[in-house]
């Protein structure tokens, strides 16, 4: 594990963008694993900025998103499809054919095959070169909640109360927040060649300490990153206050 500690969120977003840009320059047809949530927003803004300056090309990039709420249409403002298009894809020259985000509207009886295909598609593209991760306050990665299997693949999962509470801030009405999601599994995530985990703020300090210094345990899904060969944690000072 490598650590980059930054003084604030702004610097964290800059460092993350520097690493993503380096990856794309080294391998213009990189396969990127992308995350949503508030933490990677600054990273995406920086990527858009650098793209507008003309110094980076996304034409050959392929992306796989970690997860999507089950039951939300891509046009729904709370969906991760909408998030990605609004914050990144519509602002860069990525080929829409190269964008993969789990479908939140897939019918239950087609889910199994759909999820197997998502995994197959990742493999077909040669695997994920660089996976960006945020972190749930309960240590979840994607929507892999505490207690889930380290060998898990892409599938439908139930969200925990902690996640529903934490993420309901994005929904006008808590009751309409989906209770399920389609997420890459922990195995899918840890098969990425490189991983960058971003965490900012005091509310992540406790879980960062557990993930980085604690036991590798399914109770803290992010602790599995201790076993990954090429993970960089980019953390701001508030997020490391308990380390
Ligand atoms: C959601 C996503 C996670 C993300 C988490 C943290 O639950 N499924 O992938 O890491 O939010 O969000 P934030 O960055 O807003 O704290």
Coordinates of N, CA and C in Angstrom, one line a residue, residues 17-214:
X17 N -6.0 13.2 -10.1 CA -6.1 13.5 -11.5 C -4.7 13.3 -12.2
X18 N -3.6 13.7 -11.5 CA -2.3 13.5 -12.0 C -2.0 12.0 -12.3
X19 N -2.4 11.2 -11.4 CA -2.2 9.7 -11.5 C -3.0 9.2 -12.7
X20 N -4.3 9.6 -12.8 CA -5.1 9.1 -13.9 C -4.5 9.6 -15.3
X21 N -4.1 10.8 -15.3 CA -3.5 11.4 -16.5 C -2.3 10.6 -16.9
X22 N -1.4 10.3 -15.9 CA -0.2 9.6 -16.2 C -0.6 8.2 -16.8
X23 N -1.6 7.6 -16.2 CA -2.0 6.3 -16.7 C -2.5 6.4 -18.2
X24 N -3.3 7.4 -18.5 CA -3.8 7.5 -19.9 C -2.6 7.9 -20.8
X25 N -1.7 8.7 -20.4 CA -0.6 9.0 -21.3 C 0.3 7.8 -21.5
X26 N 0.5 6.9 -20.5 CA 1.3 5.7 -20.7 C 0.6 4.7 -21.6
X27 N -0.8 4.6 -21.4 CA -1.5 3.7 -22.2 C -2.8 4.3 -22.6
X28 N -2.8 4.9 -23.8 CA -4.0 5.6 -24.3 C -5.3 4.8 -24.4
X29 N -5.2 3.5 -24.5 CA -6.4 2.7 -24.5 C -6.6 2.0 -23.1
X30 N -6.3 2.7 -22.1 CA -6.5 2.2 -20.7 C -7.9 1.8 -20.4
X31 N -8.1 0.8 -19.6 CA -9.4 0.5 -19.1 C -9.5 1.0 -17.6
X32 N -10.4 2.0 -17.4 CA -10.5 2.6 -16.1 C -11.8 2.1 -15.4
X33 N -11.7 1.8 -14.1 CA -12.8 1.5 -13.3 C -13.2 2.8 -12.5
X34 N -14.4 3.2 -12.6 CA -14.8 4.5 -12.1 C -15.8 4.4 -10.9
X35 N -15.7 5.4 -10.1 CA -16.6 5.4 -8.9 C -17.5 6.7 -8.9
X36 N -18.5 6.6 -8.1 CA -19.4 7.8 -7.9 C -19.3 8.3 -6.5
X37 N -20.3 9.0 -6.0 CA -20.2 9.6 -4.7 C -19.6 11.0 -4.8
X38 N -19.5 11.7 -3.6 CA -19.0 13.1 -3.7 C -17.5 13.1 -3.8
X39 N -16.8 12.1 -3.3 CA -15.3 12.2 -3.3 C -14.6 12.3 -4.6
X40 N -15.0 11.5 -5.7 CA -14.3 11.6 -6.9 C -14.7 12.8 -7.8
X41 N -15.6 13.6 -7.3 CA -16.1 14.8 -8.1 C -15.0 15.7 -8.5
X42 N -14.1 16.1 -7.6 CA -13.0 17.0 -7.8 C -12.0 16.4 -8.9
X43 N -11.8 15.1 -8.8 CA -11.0 14.4 -9.7 C -11.5 14.5 -11.1
X44 N -12.9 14.3 -11.3 CA -13.5 14.4 -12.6 C -13.4 15.9 -13.1
X45 N -13.6 16.8 -12.2 CA -13.5 18.2 -12.6 C -12.1 18.5 -13.2
X46 N -11.1 18.0 -12.5 CA -9.7 18.2 -13.0 C -9.5 17.6 -14.3
X47 N -10.0 16.4 -14.5 CA -9.9 15.7 -15.8 C -10.5 16.5 -16.9
X48 N -11.7 17.0 -16.7 CA -12.4 17.8 -17.7 C -11.5 19.1 -18.0
X49 N -11.0 19.7 -16.9 CA -10.2 20.9 -17.1 C -9.0 20.6 -18.0
X50 N -8.3 19.5 -17.7 CA -7.1 19.2 -18.5 C -7.5 18.8 -20.0
X51 N -8.6 18.1 -20.1 CA -9.1 17.8 -21.5 C -9.4 19.1 -22.3
X52 N -10.0 20.1 -21.6 CA -10.3 21.3 -22.3 C -9.1 22.1 -22.7
X53 N -8.0 21.9 -21.9 CA -6.7 22.5 -22.3 C -6.1 21.8 -23.5
X54 N -6.6 20.6 -23.8 CA -6.1 19.9 -25.0 C -5.0 19.0 -24.7
X55 N -4.7 18.7 -23.4 CA -3.5 17.9 -23.2 C -3.8 16.5 -22.8
X56 N -5.0 16.0 -23.0 CA -5.3 14.6 -22.8 C -6.5 14.2 -23.7
X57 N -6.4 12.9 -24.1 CA -7.3 12.4 -25.1 C -8.0 11.1 -24.5
X58 N -9.3 11.1 -24.5 CA -10.1 10.0 -23.9 C -10.6 9.0 -25.0
X59 N -10.3 9.3 -26.2 CA -10.9 8.6 -27.4 C -10.8 7.1 -27.3
X60 N -9.7 6.6 -26.8 CA -9.4 5.2 -26.8 C -9.7 4.5 -25.4
X61 N -10.1 5.3 -24.5 CA -10.3 4.9 -23.1 C -11.6 4.0 -23.0
X62 N -11.6 3.0 -22.2 CA -12.8 2.3 -21.8 C -13.1 2.4 -20.3
X63 N -14.3 2.6 -20.0 CA -14.6 2.7 -18.5 C -15.7 1.7 -18.1
X64 N -15.5 1.2 -16.9 CA -16.5 0.4 -16.2 C -16.8 1.0 -14.9
X65 N -18.1 1.3 -14.7 CA -18.4 1.8 -13.4 C -18.7 0.7 -12.4
X66 N -18.4 1.1 -11.1 CA -18.6 0.1 -10.0 C -20.0 -0.3 -9.8
X67 N -20.9 0.6 -9.9 CA -22.3 0.2 -9.4 C -23.4 1.1 -9.9
X68 N -24.6 0.7 -9.6 CA -25.8 1.5 -10.0 C -26.9 1.1 -9.0
X69 N -27.7 2.1 -8.7 CA -28.9 1.7 -7.8 C -29.9 0.9 -8.7
X70 N -30.4 -0.1 -8.0 CA -31.4 -1.0 -8.7 C -32.7 -0.3 -8.7
X71 N -33.3 -0.2 -9.9 CA -34.6 0.4 -10.0 C -34.6 1.8 -10.6
X72 N -33.4 2.4 -10.7 CA -33.3 3.8 -11.3 C -33.0 3.7 -12.7
X73 N -33.7 4.6 -13.5 CA -33.4 4.7 -14.9 C -32.2 5.6 -15.1
X74 N -31.5 5.4 -16.2 CA -30.3 6.2 -16.5 C -30.6 7.7 -16.5
X75 N -31.8 8.1 -16.8 CA -32.2 9.5 -16.9 C -32.5 10.1 -15.5
X76 N -32.7 9.2 -14.5 CA -33.0 9.6 -13.1 C -31.8 10.4 -12.6
X77 N -32.1 11.6 -12.0 CA -31.0 12.4 -11.6 C -30.1 11.8 -10.5
X78 N -30.7 10.9 -9.7 CA -30.0 10.3 -8.7 C -29.2 9.0 -9.1
X79 N -29.4 8.6 -10.4 CA -28.7 7.4 -10.9 C -27.3 7.7 -11.1
X80 N -26.5 6.7 -11.0 CA -25.0 6.8 -11.3 C -24.7 7.1 -12.7
X81 N -25.7 6.6 -13.6 CA -25.5 6.9 -15.0 C -25.6 8.4 -15.2
X82 N -26.6 9.0 -14.6 CA -26.7 10.5 -14.7 C -25.5 11.2 -14.2
X83 N -25.1 10.8 -13.0 CA -23.9 11.3 -12.3 C -22.7 11.3 -13.3
X84 N -22.4 10.2 -13.9 CA -21.2 10.0 -14.7 C -21.3 10.9 -16.0
X85 N -22.5 10.9 -16.6 CA -22.7 11.7 -17.8 C -22.6 13.2 -17.5
X86 N -23.3 13.5 -16.4 CA -23.3 15.0 -16.1 C -21.9 15.5 -15.6
X87 N -21.2 14.7 -14.9 CA -19.9 15.2 -14.3 C -18.7 14.9 -15.2
X88 N -18.8 13.9 -16.1 CA -17.6 13.6 -16.8 C -17.8 13.3 -18.3
X89 N -18.6 12.2 -18.6 CA -18.7 11.7 -19.9 C -19.1 12.7 -21.0
X90 N -20.1 13.6 -20.6 CA -20.6 14.6 -21.6 C -19.6 15.7 -21.9
X91 N -18.5 15.7 -21.0 CA -17.6 16.8 -21.1 C -16.2 16.4 -21.7
X92 N -16.1 15.2 -22.1 CA -14.8 14.7 -22.7 C -15.1 13.9 -24.0
X93 N -14.0 13.5 -24.7 CA -14.3 12.9 -26.0 C -14.2 11.4 -25.9
X94 N -14.8 10.8 -24.8 CA -14.9 9.4 -24.7 C -15.9 8.8 -25.7
X95 N -15.7 7.6 -26.3 CA -16.6 7.0 -27.2 C -17.7 6.3 -26.4
X96 N -19.0 6.7 -26.5 CA -20.1 6.2 -25.7 C -20.1 4.6 -25.8
X97 N -19.6 4.1 -26.8 CA -19.6 2.6 -26.9 C -18.6 2.0 -25.9
X98 N -17.7 2.8 -25.4 CA -16.7 2.3 -24.5 C -17.0 2.5 -23.0
X99 N -18.3 2.9 -22.8 CA -18.7 3.2 -21.4 C -19.6 2.1 -20.9
X100 N -19.2 1.5 -19.8 CA -20.0 0.4 -19.2 C -20.4 0.9 -17.8
X101 N -21.7 0.9 -17.6 CA -22.3 1.1 -16.2 C -23.4 0.1 -16.0
X102 N -23.4 -0.5 -14.8 CA -24.4 -1.5 -14.6 C -25.8 -0.9 -14.8
X103 N -26.7 -1.7 -15.4 CA -28.0 -1.3 -15.8 C -29.0 -1.5 -14.5
X104 N -29.5 -0.4 -14.0 CA -30.3 -0.4 -12.8 C -31.7 -0.9 -13.1
X105 N -32.0 -1.1 -14.4 CA -33.4 -1.5 -14.8 C -33.5 -2.9 -15.3
X106 N -32.4 -3.6 -15.2 CA -32.4 -5.0 -15.7 C -33.4 -5.8 -15.0
X107 N -34.2 -6.6 -15.7 CA -35.2 -7.4 -15.1 C -34.6 -8.5 -14.2
X108 N -35.3 -8.8 -13.1 CA -34.7 -9.8 -12.1 C -34.3 -11.1 -12.8
X109 N -35.2 -11.6 -13.7 CA -34.9 -12.9 -14.3 C -33.7 -12.8 -15.3
X110 N -33.2 -11.6 -15.6 CA -32.1 -11.5 -16.5 C -30.8 -11.1 -15.8
X111 N -31.0 -10.9 -14.5 CA -29.9 -10.3 -13.8 C -28.6 -11.2 -13.8
X112 N -28.8 -12.5 -13.5 CA -27.7 -13.3 -13.4 C -26.8 -13.3 -14.7
X113 N -27.4 -13.4 -15.8 CA -26.7 -13.4 -17.1 C -26.1 -12.0 -17.3
X114 N -26.9 -11.0 -17.0 CA -26.4 -9.7 -17.2 C -25.1 -9.4 -16.4
X115 N -25.1 -9.9 -15.1 CA -23.9 -9.7 -14.3 C -22.7 -10.5 -14.8
X116 N -23.0 -11.7 -15.2 CA -21.9 -12.5 -15.8 C -21.3 -11.8 -17.0
X117 N -22.2 -11.2 -17.8 CA -21.7 -10.5 -19.0 C -20.9 -9.3 -18.7
X118 N -21.2 -8.6 -17.6 CA -20.5 -7.5 -17.2 C -19.0 -7.9 -16.8
X119 N -18.9 -9.0 -16.1 CA -17.6 -9.6 -15.8 C -16.9 -10.0 -17.0
X120 N -17.6 -10.6 -17.9 CA -16.9 -11.1 -19.2 C -16.4 -9.9 -20.0
X121 N -17.2 -8.9 -20.0 CA -16.8 -7.7 -20.8 C -15.5 -7.1 -20.2
X122 N -15.4 -7.0 -18.9 CA -14.2 -6.5 -18.3 C -13.0 -7.4 -18.7
X123 N -13.2 -8.7 -18.7 CA -12.1 -9.6 -19.1 C -11.7 -9.4 -20.6
X124 N -12.8 -9.3 -21.4 CA -12.6 -9.1 -22.8 C -11.7 -7.9 -23.2
X125 N -11.9 -6.9 -22.3 CA -11.1 -5.7 -22.5 C -9.7 -5.8 -21.9
X126 N -9.4 -6.9 -21.4 CA -8.0 -7.1 -20.8 C -7.9 -6.8 -19.3
X127 N -9.1 -6.6 -18.7 CA -9.1 -6.3 -17.2 C -9.0 -4.8 -17.0
X128 N -9.2 -4.4 -15.7 CA -9.2 -3.0 -15.4 C -7.7 -2.6 -15.1
X129 N -7.2 -1.6 -15.8 CA -5.9 -1.1 -15.5 C -5.8 -0.3 -14.3
X130 N -6.8 0.6 -14.1 CA -6.7 1.5 -12.9 C -8.2 1.7 -12.4
X131 N -8.4 1.3 -11.2 CA -9.7 1.4 -10.5 C -9.7 2.5 -9.5
X132 N -10.6 3.4 -9.7 CA -10.8 4.5 -8.7 C -11.9 4.1 -7.7
X133 N -11.6 4.3 -6.4 CA -12.5 3.9 -5.4 C -12.8 5.1 -4.5
X134 N -14.0 5.2 -4.0 CA -14.3 6.0 -2.8 C -14.5 5.0 -1.7
X135 N -15.1 5.4 -0.6 CA -15.2 4.6 0.5 C -16.5 4.9 1.3
X136 N -17.3 3.9 1.6 CA -18.5 4.2 2.4 C -18.1 4.4 3.8
X137 N -18.9 5.1 4.6 CA -18.5 5.3 6.0 C -18.4 4.0 6.8
X138 N -19.1 2.9 6.3 CA -19.0 1.6 6.9 C -17.9 0.7 6.3
X139 N -17.1 1.3 5.4 CA -16.0 0.6 4.8 C -16.4 -0.1 3.5
X140 N -17.6 0.2 3.0 CA -18.0 -0.4 1.7 C -17.2 0.1 0.5
X141 N -17.0 -0.8 -0.4 CA -16.4 -0.5 -1.7 C -17.5 -0.7 -2.8
X142 N -17.7 0.2 -3.7 CA -18.8 0.0 -4.6 C -20.1 0.0 -3.6
X143 N -20.8 -1.1 -3.8 CA -21.9 -1.3 -2.8 C -21.7 -2.6 -2.1
X144 N -20.4 -3.0 -1.9 CA -20.1 -4.2 -1.2 C -20.1 -3.9 0.3
X145 N -21.2 -4.2 1.0 CA -21.4 -3.9 2.4 C -20.6 -4.8 3.3
X146 N -20.4 -4.4 4.6 CA -19.8 -5.2 5.6 C -20.4 -6.6 5.6
X147 N -19.5 -7.6 5.7 CA -20.0 -9.0 5.8 C -20.0 -9.7 4.4
X148 N -19.9 -8.9 3.3 CA -19.9 -9.6 2.0 C -18.6 -10.3 1.7
X149 N -18.7 -11.3 0.8 CA -17.6 -12.2 0.5 C -16.5 -11.5 -0.3
X150 N -15.3 -11.7 0.1 CA -14.1 -11.2 -0.7 C -14.1 -11.8 -2.1
X151 N -14.7 -12.9 -2.3 CA -14.7 -13.5 -3.6 C -15.9 -13.1 -4.5
X152 N -16.6 -12.1 -4.1 CA -17.8 -11.8 -4.8 C -17.6 -11.1 -6.1
X153 N -18.5 -11.4 -7.1 CA -18.4 -10.8 -8.4 C -19.6 -9.8 -8.6
X154 N -19.8 -9.3 -9.8 CA -20.9 -8.4 -10.0 C -22.3 -9.1 -9.8
X155 N -23.1 -8.4 -9.0 CA -24.4 -9.0 -8.6 C -25.3 -7.9 -8.0
X156 N -26.6 -8.4 -7.7 CA -27.5 -7.5 -7.0 C -27.3 -7.7 -5.5
X157 N -27.3 -6.5 -4.8 CA -27.1 -6.6 -3.3 C -28.1 -5.7 -2.6
X158 N -28.3 -6.1 -1.4 CA -29.2 -5.2 -0.5 C -28.3 -4.2 0.2
X159 N -28.8 -3.0 0.3 CA -28.0 -1.9 1.0 C -28.3 -2.0 2.5
X160 N -27.3 -1.6 3.3 CA -27.4 -1.6 4.7 C -28.1 -0.3 5.1
X161 N -28.6 -0.3 6.4 CA -29.2 0.9 6.9 C -28.2 2.1 6.9
X162 N -27.0 1.8 7.3 CA -25.9 2.9 7.3 C -25.8 3.5 6.0
X163 N -25.7 2.7 4.9 CA -25.6 3.3 3.6 C -26.8 4.0 3.2
X164 N -28.0 3.5 3.5 CA -29.2 4.2 3.1 C -29.3 5.5 3.8
X165 N -28.9 5.6 5.1 CA -28.9 6.8 5.8 C -27.8 7.8 5.2
X166 N -26.6 7.3 4.9 CA -25.5 8.2 4.4 C -25.9 8.7 3.0
X167 N -26.4 7.8 2.1 CA -26.7 8.3 0.8 C -28.0 8.9 0.5
X168 N -28.9 8.9 1.6 CA -30.2 9.5 1.4 C -30.1 11.0 1.2
X169 N -28.9 11.5 1.6 CA -28.8 13.0 1.4 C -28.9 13.4 0.0
X170 N -28.7 12.5 -0.9 CA -28.8 12.8 -2.4 C -30.3 12.7 -2.9
X171 N -31.1 12.2 -2.1 CA -32.5 12.0 -2.5 C -33.4 12.9 -1.7
X172 N -34.4 13.6 -2.5 CA -35.3 14.5 -1.8 C -36.1 13.8 -0.7
X173 N -36.5 12.6 -1.1 CA -37.3 11.9 -0.2 C -36.7 10.5 0.1
X174 N -36.3 10.4 1.4 CA -35.6 9.1 1.8 C -36.3 7.9 1.4
X175 N -37.7 8.0 1.4 CA -38.5 6.8 1.1 C -38.2 6.3 -0.3
X176 N -37.9 7.2 -1.2 CA -37.7 6.7 -2.6 C -36.3 6.3 -2.9
X177 N -35.5 6.3 -1.9 CA -34.1 5.8 -2.2 C -34.1 4.3 -2.4
X178 N -33.5 3.8 -3.4 CA -33.5 2.4 -3.7 C -32.9 1.6 -2.5
X179 N -33.3 0.4 -2.3 CA -32.8 -0.4 -1.2 C -31.8 -1.5 -1.7
X180 N -31.6 -1.5 -3.1 CA -30.8 -2.5 -3.7 C -29.9 -1.8 -4.7
X181 N -28.8 -2.5 -5.1 CA -28.0 -2.0 -6.1 C -27.3 -3.1 -6.9
X182 N -26.9 -2.8 -8.1 CA -26.0 -3.8 -8.8 C -24.6 -3.3 -8.7
X183 N -23.7 -4.1 -8.1 CA -22.4 -3.7 -7.9 C -21.3 -4.7 -8.4
X184 N -20.2 -4.2 -8.8 CA -19.1 -5.1 -9.0 C -18.8 -5.8 -7.6
X185 N -18.2 -7.0 -7.7 CA -17.9 -7.6 -6.4 C -16.5 -7.2 -5.9
X186 N -16.2 -7.7 -4.7 CA -14.8 -7.4 -4.2 C -13.7 -8.1 -5.0
X187 N -14.1 -9.3 -5.5 CA -13.1 -10.0 -6.4 C -12.9 -9.1 -7.6
X188 N -14.0 -8.7 -8.2 CA -13.9 -7.9 -9.5 C -13.0 -6.7 -9.2
X189 N -13.2 -6.0 -8.1 CA -12.5 -4.8 -7.8 C -11.0 -5.1 -7.6
X190 N -10.7 -6.1 -6.8 CA -9.3 -6.4 -6.5 C -8.5 -7.1 -7.6
X191 N -9.3 -7.4 -8.7 CA -8.5 -7.9 -9.9 C -8.0 -6.8 -10.7
X192 N -8.3 -5.6 -10.4 CA -7.7 -4.4 -11.1 C -6.2 -4.4 -10.9
X193 N -5.5 -4.0 -11.9 CA -4.1 -4.0 -11.8 C -3.6 -2.9 -10.8
X194 N -4.2 -1.7 -10.9 CA -3.8 -0.7 -10.0 C -5.1 -0.2 -9.4
X195 N -5.0 0.3 -8.1 CA -6.2 0.8 -7.4 C -5.8 2.2 -6.8
X196 N -6.7 3.1 -6.9 CA -6.5 4.4 -6.1 C -7.8 4.6 -5.3
X197 N -7.6 4.6 -4.0 CA -8.7 4.9 -3.1 C -8.6 6.3 -2.6
X198 N -9.7 7.0 -2.7 CA -9.8 8.4 -2.3 C -10.7 8.5 -1.0
X199 N -10.2 9.2 0.0 CA -11.1 9.5 1.2 C -10.7 10.9 1.7
X200 N -11.8 11.6 2.0 CA -11.6 13.0 2.5 C -12.5 13.2 3.6
X201 N -12.0 14.0 4.6 CA -12.9 14.4 5.7 C -12.9 13.6 6.9
X202 N -13.3 14.2 8.0 CA -13.4 13.5 9.3 C -14.3 12.3 9.4
X203 N -15.3 12.4 8.6 CA -16.3 11.3 8.7 C -15.7 10.0 8.1
X204 N -14.6 10.1 7.5 CA -13.9 8.8 6.9 C -12.7 8.4 7.8
X205 N -12.4 9.2 8.8 CA -11.2 8.9 9.6 C -11.2 7.5 10.3
X206 N -12.4 7.3 10.9 CA -12.5 6.0 11.7 C -12.3 4.8 10.7
X207 N -13.0 4.8 9.6 CA -13.0 3.7 8.7 C -11.7 3.6 8.0
X208 N -11.0 4.7 7.7 CA -9.7 4.6 7.1 C -8.7 3.9 8.1
X209 N -8.8 4.3 9.4 CA -7.9 3.6 10.4 C -8.2 2.1 10.4
X210 N -9.4 1.7 10.4 CA -9.8 0.3 10.4 C -9.3 -0.4 9.1
X211 N -9.5 0.3 8.0 CA -9.2 -0.4 6.7 C -7.7 -0.6 6.5
X212 N -6.9 0.4 7.0 CA -5.5 0.4 6.8 C -4.7 -0.3 7.8
X213 N -5.1 -0.1 9.1 CA -4.3 -0.7 10.2 C -5.0 -1.9 10.9
X214 N -6.3 -2.0 10.6 CA -7.0 -3.1 11.3 C -6.8 -4.5 10.6

